Coordinates of C-alpha atoms (C1' of nucleotides) in Angstrom, one line a residue:
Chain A
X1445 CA -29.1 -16.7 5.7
X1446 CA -30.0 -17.2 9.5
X1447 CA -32.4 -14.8 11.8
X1448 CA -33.1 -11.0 11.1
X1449 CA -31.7 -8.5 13.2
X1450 CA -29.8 -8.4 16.6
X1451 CA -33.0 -7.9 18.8
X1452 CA -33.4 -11.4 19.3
X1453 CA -30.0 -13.5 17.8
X1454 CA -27.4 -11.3 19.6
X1455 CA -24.5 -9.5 17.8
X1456 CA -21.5 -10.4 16.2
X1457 CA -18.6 -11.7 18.5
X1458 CA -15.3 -10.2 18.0
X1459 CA -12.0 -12.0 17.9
X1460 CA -8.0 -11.2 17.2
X1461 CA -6.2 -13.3 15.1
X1462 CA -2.6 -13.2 14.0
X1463 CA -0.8 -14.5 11.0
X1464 CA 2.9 -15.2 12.7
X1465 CA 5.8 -15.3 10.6
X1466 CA 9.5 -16.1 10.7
X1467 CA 12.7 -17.2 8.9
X1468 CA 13.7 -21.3 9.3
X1469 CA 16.7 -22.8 7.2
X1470 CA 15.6 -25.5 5.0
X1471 CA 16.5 -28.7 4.8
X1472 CA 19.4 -27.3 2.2
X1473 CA 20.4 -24.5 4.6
X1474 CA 18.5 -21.9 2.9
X1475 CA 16.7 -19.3 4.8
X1476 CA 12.8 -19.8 4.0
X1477 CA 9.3 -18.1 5.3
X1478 CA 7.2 -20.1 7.7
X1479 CA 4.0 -19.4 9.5
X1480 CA 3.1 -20.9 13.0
X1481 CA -0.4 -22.8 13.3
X1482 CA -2.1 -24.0 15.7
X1483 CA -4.0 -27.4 15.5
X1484 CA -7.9 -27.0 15.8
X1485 CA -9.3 -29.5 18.7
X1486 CA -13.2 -28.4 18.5
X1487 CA -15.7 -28.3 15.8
X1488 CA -16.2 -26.9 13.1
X1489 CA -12.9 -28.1 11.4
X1490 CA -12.0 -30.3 14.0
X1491 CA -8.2 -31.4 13.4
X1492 CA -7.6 -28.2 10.9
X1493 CA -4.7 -26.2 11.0
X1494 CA -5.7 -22.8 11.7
X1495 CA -4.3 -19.4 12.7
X1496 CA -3.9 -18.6 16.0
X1497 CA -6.8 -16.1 17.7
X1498 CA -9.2 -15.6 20.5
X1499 CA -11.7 -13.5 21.9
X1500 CA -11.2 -9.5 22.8
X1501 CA -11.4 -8.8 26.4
X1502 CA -12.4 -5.5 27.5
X1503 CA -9.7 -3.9 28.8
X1504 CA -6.7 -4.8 26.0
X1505 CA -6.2 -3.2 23.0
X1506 CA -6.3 -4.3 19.4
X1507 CA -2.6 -4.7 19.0
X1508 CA -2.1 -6.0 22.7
X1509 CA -4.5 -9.0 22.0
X1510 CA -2.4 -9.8 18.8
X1511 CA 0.6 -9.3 20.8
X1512 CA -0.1 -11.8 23.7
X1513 CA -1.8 -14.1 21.3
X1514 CA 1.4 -14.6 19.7
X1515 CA 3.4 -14.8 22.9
X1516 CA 0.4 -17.7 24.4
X1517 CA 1.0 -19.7 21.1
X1518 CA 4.9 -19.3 20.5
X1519 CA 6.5 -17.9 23.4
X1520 CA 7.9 -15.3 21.7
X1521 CA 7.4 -11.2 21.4
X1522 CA 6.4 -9.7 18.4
X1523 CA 9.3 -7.8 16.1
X1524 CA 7.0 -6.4 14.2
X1525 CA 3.5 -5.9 14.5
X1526 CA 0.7 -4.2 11.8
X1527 CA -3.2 -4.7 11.0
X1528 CA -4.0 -7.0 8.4
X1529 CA -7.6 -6.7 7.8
X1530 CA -11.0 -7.2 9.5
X1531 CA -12.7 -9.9 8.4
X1532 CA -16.8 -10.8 8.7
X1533 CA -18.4 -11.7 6.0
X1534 CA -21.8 -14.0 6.7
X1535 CA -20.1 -17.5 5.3
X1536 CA -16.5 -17.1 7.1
X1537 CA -17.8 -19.9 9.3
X1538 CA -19.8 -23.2 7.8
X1539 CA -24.0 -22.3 7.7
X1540 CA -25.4 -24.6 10.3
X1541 CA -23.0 -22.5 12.8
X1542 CA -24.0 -18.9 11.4
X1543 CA -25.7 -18.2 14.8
X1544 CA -22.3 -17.3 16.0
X1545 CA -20.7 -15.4 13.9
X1546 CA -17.1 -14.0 14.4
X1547 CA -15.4 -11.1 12.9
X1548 CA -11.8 -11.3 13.1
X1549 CA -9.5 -8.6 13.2
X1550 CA -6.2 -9.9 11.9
X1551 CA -2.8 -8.6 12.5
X1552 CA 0.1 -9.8 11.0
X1553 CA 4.0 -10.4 12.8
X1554 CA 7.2 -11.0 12.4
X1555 CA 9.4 -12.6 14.9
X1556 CA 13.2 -13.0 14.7
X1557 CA 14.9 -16.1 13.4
X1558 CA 16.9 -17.2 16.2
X1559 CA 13.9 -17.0 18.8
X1560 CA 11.6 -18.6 16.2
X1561 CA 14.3 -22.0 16.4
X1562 CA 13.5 -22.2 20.7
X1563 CA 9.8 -21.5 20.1
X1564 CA 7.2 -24.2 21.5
X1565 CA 6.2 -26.5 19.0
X1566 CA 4.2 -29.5 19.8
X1567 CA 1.0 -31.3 18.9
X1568 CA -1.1 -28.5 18.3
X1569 CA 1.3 -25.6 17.4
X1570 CA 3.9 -25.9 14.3
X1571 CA 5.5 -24.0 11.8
X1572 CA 4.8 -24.7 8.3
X1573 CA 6.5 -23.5 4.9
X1574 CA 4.3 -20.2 4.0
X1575 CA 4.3 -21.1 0.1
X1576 CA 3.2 -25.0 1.0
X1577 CA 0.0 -24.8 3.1
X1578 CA -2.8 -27.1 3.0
X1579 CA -6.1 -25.8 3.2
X1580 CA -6.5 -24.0 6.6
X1581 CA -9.8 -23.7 8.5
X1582 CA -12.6 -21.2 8.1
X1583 CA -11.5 -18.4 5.3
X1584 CA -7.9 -18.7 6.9
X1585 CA -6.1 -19.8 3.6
X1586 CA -7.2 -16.6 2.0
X1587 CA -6.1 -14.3 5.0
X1588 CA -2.6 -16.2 5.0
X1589 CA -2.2 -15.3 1.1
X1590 CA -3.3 -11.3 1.8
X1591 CA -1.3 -11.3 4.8
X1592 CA 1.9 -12.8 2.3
X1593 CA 1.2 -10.3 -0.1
X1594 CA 1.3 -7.4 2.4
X1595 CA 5.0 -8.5 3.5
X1596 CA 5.9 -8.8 -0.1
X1597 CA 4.8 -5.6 -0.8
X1598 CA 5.7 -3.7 1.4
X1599 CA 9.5 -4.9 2.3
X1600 CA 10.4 -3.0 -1.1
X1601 CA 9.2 0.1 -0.1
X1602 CA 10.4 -0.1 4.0
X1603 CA 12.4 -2.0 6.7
X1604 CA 10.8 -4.8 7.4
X1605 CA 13.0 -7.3 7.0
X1606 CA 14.3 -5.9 10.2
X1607 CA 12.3 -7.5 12.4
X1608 CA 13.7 -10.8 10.9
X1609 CA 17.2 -10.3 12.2
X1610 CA 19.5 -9.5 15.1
X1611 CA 20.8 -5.8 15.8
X1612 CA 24.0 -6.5 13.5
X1613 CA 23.7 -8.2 10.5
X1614 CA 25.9 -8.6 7.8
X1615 CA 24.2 -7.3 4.1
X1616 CA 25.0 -11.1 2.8
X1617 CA 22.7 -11.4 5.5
X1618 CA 19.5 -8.9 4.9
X1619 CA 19.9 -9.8 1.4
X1620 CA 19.1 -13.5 2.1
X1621 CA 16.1 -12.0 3.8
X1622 CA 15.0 -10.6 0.6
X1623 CA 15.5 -13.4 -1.4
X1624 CA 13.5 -15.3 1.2
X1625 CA 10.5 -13.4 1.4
X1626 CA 10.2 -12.2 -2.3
X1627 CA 11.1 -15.9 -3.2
X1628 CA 14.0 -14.8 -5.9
X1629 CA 17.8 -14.1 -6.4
X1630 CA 18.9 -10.3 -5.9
X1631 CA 22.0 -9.1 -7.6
X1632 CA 24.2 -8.4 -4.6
X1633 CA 26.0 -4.9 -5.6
X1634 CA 22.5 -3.4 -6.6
X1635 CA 21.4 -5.0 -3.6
X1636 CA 24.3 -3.1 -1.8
X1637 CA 23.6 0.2 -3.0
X1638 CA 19.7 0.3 -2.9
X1639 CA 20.0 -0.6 0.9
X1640 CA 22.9 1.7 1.2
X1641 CA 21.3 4.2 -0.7
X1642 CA 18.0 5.0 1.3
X1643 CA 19.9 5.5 4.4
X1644 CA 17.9 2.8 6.5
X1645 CA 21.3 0.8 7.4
X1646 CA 24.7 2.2 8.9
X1647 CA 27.5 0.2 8.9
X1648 CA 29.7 -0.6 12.5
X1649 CA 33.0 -1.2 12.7
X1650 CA 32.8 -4.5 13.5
X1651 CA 32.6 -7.2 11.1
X1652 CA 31.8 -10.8 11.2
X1653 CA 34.8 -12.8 11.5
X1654 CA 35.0 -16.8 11.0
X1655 CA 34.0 -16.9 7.1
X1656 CA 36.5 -18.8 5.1
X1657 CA 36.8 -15.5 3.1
X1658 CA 37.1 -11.8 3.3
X1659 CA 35.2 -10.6 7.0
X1660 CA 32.1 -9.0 5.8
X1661 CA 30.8 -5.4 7.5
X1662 CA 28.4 -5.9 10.5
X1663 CA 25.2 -3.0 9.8
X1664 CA 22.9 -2.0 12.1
X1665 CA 19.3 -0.3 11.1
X1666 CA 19.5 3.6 12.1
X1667 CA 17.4 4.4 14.9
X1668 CA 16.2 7.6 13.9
X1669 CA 13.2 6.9 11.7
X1670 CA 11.3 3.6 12.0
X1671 CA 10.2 3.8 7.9
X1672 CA 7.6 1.9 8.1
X1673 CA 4.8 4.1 6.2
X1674 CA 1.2 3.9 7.5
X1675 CA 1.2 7.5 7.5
X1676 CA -1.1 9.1 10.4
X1677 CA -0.6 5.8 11.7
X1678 CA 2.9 5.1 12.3
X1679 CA 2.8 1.8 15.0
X1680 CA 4.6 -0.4 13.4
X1681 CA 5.3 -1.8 17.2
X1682 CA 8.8 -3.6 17.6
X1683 CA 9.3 -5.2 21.1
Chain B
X1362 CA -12.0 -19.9 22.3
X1363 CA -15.3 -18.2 23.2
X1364 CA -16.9 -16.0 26.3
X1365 CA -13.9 -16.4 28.6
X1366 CA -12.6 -13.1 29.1
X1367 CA -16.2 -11.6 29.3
X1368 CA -17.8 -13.4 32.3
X1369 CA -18.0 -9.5 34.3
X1370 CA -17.7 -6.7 32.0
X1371 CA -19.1 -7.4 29.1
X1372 CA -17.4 -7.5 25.7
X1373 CA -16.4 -4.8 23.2
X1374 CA -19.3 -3.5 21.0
X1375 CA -18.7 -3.9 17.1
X1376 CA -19.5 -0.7 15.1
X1377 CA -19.4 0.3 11.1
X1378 CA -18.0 3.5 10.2
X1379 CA -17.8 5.0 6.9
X1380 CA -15.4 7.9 5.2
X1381 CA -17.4 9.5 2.4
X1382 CA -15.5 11.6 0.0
X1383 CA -16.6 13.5 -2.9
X1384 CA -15.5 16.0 -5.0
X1385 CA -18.1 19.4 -5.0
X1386 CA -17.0 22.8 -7.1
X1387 CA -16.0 25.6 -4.2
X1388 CA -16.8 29.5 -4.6
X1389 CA -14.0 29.7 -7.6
X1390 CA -15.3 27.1 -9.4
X1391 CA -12.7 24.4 -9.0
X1392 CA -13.2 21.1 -7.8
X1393 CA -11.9 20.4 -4.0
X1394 CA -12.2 17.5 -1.9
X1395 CA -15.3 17.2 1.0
X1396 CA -16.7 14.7 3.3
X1397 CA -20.0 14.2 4.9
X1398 CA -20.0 14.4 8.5
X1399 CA -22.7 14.2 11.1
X1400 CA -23.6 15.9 14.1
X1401 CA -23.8 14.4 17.5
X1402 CA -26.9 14.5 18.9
X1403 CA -26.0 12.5 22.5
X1404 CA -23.1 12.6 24.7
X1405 CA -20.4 12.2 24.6
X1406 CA -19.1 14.6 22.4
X1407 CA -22.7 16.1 21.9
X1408 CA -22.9 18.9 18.6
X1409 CA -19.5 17.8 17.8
X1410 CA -19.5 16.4 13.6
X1411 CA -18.3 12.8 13.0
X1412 CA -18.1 10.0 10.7
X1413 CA -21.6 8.7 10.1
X1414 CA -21.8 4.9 11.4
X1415 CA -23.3 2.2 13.6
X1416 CA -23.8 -1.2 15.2
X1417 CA -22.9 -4.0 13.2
X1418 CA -26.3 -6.0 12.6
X1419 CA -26.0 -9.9 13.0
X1420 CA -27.2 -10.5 9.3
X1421 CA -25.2 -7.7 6.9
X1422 CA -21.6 -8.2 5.8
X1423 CA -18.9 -5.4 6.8
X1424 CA -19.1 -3.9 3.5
X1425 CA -23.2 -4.1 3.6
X1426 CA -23.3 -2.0 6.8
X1427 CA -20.9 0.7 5.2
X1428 CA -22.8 0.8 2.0
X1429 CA -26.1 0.8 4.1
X1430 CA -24.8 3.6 6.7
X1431 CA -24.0 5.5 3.6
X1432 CA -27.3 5.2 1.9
X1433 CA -28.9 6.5 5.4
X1434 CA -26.9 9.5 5.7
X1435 CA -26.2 10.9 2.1
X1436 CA -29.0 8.9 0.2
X1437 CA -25.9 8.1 -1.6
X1438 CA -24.3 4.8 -3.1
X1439 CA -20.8 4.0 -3.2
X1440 CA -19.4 4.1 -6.8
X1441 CA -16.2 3.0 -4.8
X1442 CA -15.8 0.9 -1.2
X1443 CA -12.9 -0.4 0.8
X1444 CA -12.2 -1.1 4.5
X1445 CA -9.9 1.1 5.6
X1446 CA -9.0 0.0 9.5
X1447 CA -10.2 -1.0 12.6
X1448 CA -10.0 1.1 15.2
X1449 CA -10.2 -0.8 19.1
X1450 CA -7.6 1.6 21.5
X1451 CA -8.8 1.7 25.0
X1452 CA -8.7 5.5 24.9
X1453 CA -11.4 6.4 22.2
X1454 CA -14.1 7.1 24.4
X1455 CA -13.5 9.8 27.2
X1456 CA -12.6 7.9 30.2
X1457 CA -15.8 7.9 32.2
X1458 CA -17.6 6.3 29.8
X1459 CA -15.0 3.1 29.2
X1460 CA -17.7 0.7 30.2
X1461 CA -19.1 0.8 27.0
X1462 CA -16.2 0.4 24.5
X1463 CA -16.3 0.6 20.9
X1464 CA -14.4 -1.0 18.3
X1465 CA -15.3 0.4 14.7
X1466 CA -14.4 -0.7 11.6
X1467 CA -14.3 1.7 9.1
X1468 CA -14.2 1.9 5.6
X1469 CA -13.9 4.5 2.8
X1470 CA -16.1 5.2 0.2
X1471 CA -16.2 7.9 -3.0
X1472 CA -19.4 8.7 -4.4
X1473 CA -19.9 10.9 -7.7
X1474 CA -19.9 14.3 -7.8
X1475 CA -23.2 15.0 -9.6
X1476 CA -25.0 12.4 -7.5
X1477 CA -23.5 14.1 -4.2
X1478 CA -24.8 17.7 -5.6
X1479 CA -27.7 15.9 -4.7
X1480 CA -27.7 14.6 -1.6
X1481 CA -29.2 15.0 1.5
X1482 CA -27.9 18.0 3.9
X1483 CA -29.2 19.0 6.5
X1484 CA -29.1 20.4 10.2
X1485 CA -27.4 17.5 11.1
X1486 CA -25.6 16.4 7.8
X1487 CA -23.2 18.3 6.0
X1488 CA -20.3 18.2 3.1
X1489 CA -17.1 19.8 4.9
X1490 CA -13.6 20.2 3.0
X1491 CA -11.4 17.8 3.5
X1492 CA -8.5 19.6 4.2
X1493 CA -9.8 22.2 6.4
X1494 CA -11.4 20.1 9.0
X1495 CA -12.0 21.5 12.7
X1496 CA -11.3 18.3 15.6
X1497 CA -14.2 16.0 15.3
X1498 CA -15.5 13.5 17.9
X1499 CA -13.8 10.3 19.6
X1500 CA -10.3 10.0 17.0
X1501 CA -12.2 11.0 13.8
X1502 CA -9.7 13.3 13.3
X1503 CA -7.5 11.0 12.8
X1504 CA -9.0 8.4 11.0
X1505 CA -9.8 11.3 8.4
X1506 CA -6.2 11.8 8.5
X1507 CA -5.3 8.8 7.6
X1508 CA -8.4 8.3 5.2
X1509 CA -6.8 11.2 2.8
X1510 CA -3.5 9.3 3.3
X1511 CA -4.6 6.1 1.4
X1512 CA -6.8 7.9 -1.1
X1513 CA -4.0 10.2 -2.1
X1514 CA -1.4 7.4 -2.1
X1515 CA -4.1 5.1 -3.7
X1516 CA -4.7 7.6 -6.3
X1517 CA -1.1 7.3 -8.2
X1518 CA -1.2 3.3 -8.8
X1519 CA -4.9 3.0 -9.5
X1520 CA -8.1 3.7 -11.3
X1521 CA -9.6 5.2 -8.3
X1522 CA -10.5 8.6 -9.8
X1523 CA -13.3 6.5 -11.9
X1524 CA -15.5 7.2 -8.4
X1525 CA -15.8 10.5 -8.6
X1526 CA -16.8 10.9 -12.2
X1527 CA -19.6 9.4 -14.9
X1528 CA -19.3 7.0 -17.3
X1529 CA -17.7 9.3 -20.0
X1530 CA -15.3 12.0 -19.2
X1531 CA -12.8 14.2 -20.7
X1532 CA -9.2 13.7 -20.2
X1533 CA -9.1 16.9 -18.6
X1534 CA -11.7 16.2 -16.3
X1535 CA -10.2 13.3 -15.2
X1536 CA -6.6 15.5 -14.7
X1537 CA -8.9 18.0 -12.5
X1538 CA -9.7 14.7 -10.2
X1539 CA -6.2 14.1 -9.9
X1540 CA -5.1 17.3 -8.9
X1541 CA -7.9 17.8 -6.4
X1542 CA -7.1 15.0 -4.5
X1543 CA -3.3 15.5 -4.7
X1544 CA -3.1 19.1 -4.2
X1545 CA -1.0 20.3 -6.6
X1546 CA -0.9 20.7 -10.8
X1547 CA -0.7 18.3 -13.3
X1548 CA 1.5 18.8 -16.6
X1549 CA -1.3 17.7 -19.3
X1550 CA 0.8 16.2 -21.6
X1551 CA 2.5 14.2 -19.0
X1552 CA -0.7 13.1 -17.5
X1553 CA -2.3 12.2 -21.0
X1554 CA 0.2 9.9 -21.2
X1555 CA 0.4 8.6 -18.2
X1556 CA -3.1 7.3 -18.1
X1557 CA -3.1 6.3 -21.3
X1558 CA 0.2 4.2 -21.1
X1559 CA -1.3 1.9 -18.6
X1560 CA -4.6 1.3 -20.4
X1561 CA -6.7 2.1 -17.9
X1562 CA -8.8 4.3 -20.5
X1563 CA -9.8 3.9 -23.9
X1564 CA -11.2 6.8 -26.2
X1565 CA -14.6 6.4 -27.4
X1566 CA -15.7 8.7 -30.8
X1567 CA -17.5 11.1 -29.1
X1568 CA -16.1 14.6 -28.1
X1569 CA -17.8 17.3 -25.6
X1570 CA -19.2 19.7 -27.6
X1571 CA -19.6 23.3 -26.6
X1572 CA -16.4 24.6 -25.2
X1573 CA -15.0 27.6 -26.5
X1574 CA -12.2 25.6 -28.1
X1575 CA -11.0 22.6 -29.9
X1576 CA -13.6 19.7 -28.6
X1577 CA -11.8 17.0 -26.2
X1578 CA -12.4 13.1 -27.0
X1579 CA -14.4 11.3 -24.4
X1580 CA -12.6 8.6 -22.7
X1581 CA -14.1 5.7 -20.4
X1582 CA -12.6 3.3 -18.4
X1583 CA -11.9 -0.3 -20.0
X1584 CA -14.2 -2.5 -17.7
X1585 CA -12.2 -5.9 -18.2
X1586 CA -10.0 -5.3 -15.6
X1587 CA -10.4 -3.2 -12.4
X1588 CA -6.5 -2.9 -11.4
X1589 CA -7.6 -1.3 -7.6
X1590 CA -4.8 -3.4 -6.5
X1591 CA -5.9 -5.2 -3.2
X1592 CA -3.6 -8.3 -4.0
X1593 CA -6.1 -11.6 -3.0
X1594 CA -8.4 -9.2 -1.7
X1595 CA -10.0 -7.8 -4.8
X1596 CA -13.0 -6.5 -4.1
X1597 CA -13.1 -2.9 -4.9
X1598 CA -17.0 -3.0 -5.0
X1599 CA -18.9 -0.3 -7.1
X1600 CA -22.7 0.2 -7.2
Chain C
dG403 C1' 48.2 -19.4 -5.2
dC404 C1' 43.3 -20.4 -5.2
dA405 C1' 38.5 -20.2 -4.0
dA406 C1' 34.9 -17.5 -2.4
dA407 C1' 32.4 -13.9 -1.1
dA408 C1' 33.0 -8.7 -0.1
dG409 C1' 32.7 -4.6 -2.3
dT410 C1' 33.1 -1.1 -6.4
dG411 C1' 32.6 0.7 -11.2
dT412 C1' 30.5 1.2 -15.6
dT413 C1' 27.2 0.8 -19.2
dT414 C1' 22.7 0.6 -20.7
dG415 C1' 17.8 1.2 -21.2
dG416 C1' 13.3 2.4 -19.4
dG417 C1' 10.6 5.8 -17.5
dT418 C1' 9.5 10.4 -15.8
dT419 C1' 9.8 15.6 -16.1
dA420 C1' 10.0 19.8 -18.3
dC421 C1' 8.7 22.3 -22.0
dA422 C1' 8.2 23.6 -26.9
dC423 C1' 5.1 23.2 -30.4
dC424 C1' 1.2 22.3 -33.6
dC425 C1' -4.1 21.5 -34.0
dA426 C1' -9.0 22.5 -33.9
dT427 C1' -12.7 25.0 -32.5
dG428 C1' -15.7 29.4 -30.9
dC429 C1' -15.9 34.0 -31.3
Chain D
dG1286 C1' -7.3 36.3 -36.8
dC1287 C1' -6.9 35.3 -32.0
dA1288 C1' -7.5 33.1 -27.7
dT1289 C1' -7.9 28.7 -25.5
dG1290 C1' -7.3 24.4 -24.2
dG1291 C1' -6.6 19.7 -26.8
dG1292 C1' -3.1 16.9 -28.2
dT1293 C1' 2.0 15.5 -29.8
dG1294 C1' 7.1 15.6 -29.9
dT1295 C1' 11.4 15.5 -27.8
dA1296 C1' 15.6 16.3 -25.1
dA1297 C1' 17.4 16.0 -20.4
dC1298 C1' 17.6 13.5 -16.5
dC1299 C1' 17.2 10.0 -13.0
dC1300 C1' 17.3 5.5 -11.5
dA1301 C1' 17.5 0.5 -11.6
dA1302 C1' 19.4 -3.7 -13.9
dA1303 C1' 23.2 -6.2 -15.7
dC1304 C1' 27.6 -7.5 -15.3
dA1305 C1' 32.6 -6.9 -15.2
dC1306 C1' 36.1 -6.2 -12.1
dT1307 C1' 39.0 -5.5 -7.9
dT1308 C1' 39.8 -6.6 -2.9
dT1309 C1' 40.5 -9.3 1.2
dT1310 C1' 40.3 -13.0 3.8
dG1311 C1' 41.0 -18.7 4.9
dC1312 C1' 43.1 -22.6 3.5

DNA sequence: GCAAAAGTGTTTGGGTTACACCCATGC
DNA sequence: GCATGGGTGTAACCCAAACACTTTTGC
């Protein structure tokens, strides 16, 4: 509980976070989810991992401030980009600091796997495993685990996984997407058809050649529609 | 990160805005879906309705200010609250007046339909039908737009219809909800079972009495669990 | 030929839809 | 009795899961 109204303490502060993700191959060679942090070097929660963020300026929009955000703490261009959640209640931040209080707006991206292995890591920026985090700064563990359950939900019912991959993929491949981000094994003819099946991939003529085995298809994702229902709101941004 | 960008031009103001839905009978007698609106009284957009809202005070949480912005236009509270999205483009206001920009956060809100018979209407507050809406102020329109979306869409994997009625309610009633928000008809039988398959509702020994026909069971809503699935977000707050 | 993954076919069961039918009450 | 909605039964259909099976390559 800290002073009464704005006319003497001020007003809230506003500032943009992002919760970044990507595909990394483990240590066994499987395809895994990992989010990029950044290292916090003031107070509160000095030394903290924490998600990467900063103020609005005046003349960027919501998704542009996510956007460059992510390209100042990675290098890299969003794949996909979407609106998390605004957070602001009173105890985000610990109570001896409550005279400035921030509400973040947080988006949530995807960046591709092959950029995500040149990206900048270094002292205070790293990718960690997104199902083995410590406890983050402020109320950032508990935007992490929305923001996970938003990309779990909603890569059943759209194309998401899309903005993990190249322009031609093989299905072996998308479907290794899947299993990342949902975290279990899919049955690879069902898999097949239900992709098939909703019209979201076309296959080329190409395939991939080098497999000790029979060349697999390359897909692409068809152009047309961008599936990615937020209804009225359809900016699910790709670079 | 703090007052960088600002040093010159000031930083974006913070605003609470709130969609309020109810359900009110119309000239046949059936139940259709309304929101309360408000009139401009300044510029811009002066005499033009929009969503009731306002500054974010230093002191309330997100979901306070909505609650409270609803109180102050309706006299209403929320039987059901959720953020809905935060809207920050560049283009909201008309372009002379982008000194002053506005980022609002809005949320949704259902209040009761015999408590909103009830509330306060006025010259410059009024119930309007939700689906026949002339253009409102700043990009009301749309967030309306996409306000409907997520209630209807809501509506078929959760216990959202609970906001717009009492404690106890007749199957029936509760099929009326339904097919007021969606729009179209309801097989009974279907819907019976539906609702009841996922236990949402148990039967209590009452019946209404006083139809001109075999007397329905009253049904409430089992209280243990609140399945308004927001994933680690669950905070579906009713009065 | 053999291994390994690509790709196809088939069966099964659960869930939804459409619709017929009986039940209980007021008049 | 009759009209009216409450409430139940059921067959048809669709779709997704499970899993067997065939195909095509590298070695």
């Amino acid at each position: 509980m800290s002073k009464l109204a704005s006319a003497d303490s001020g007003v809230p502060t506003l500032a943009v976070s992002t919760v970044i993700f990507t595909l990394r191959p483990n240590q066994a060679g499987a395809m895994q989810l990992a989010i990029a942090l950044v290292r916090r070097i003031k107070k509160p929660y000095l030394g903290l991992w924490a998600l990467p963020g900063g103020p609005l300026s005046m003349n960027e929009d919501l998704a542009t401030a996510a956007s460059r955000n992510l390209l100042e703490t990675t290098g890299l261009h969003p794949r996909y980009l979407e609106q998390l959640y605004a957070f602001g209640n009173l105890d985000r931040s610990p109570n001896d600091l409550a005279e400035d209080r921030v509400v973040s707006i947080v988006y949530w991206a995807l960046v591709g796997s092959e950029e995500a292995a040149e990206a900048v890591e270094g002292e205070n920026v790293q990718w960690f495993w997104a199902d083995q985090l410590d406890p983050l700064a402020f109320d950032h563990s508990l935007i992490v685990e929305y923001a996970l359950w938003r990309l779990r939900n909603k890569l059943e019912y759209s194309r998401l996984a899309h903005g993990f991959l190249g322009e031609r993929f093989t299905l072996a491949q998308l479907r290794e997407v899947y299993e990342a981000v949902l975290g279990r094994a899919l049955d690879p003819g069902n898999f097949r058809r239900m992709v098939q099946g909703n019209g979201a991939v076309v296959a080329t003529s190409e395939r991939l050649e080098g497999t000790r085995h029979r060349p697999p298809k390359l897909y692409r994702y068809d152009s047309s529609i961008d599936l990615t229902d937020q209804g009225p709101l359809n900016t699910g941004e790709r670079k």
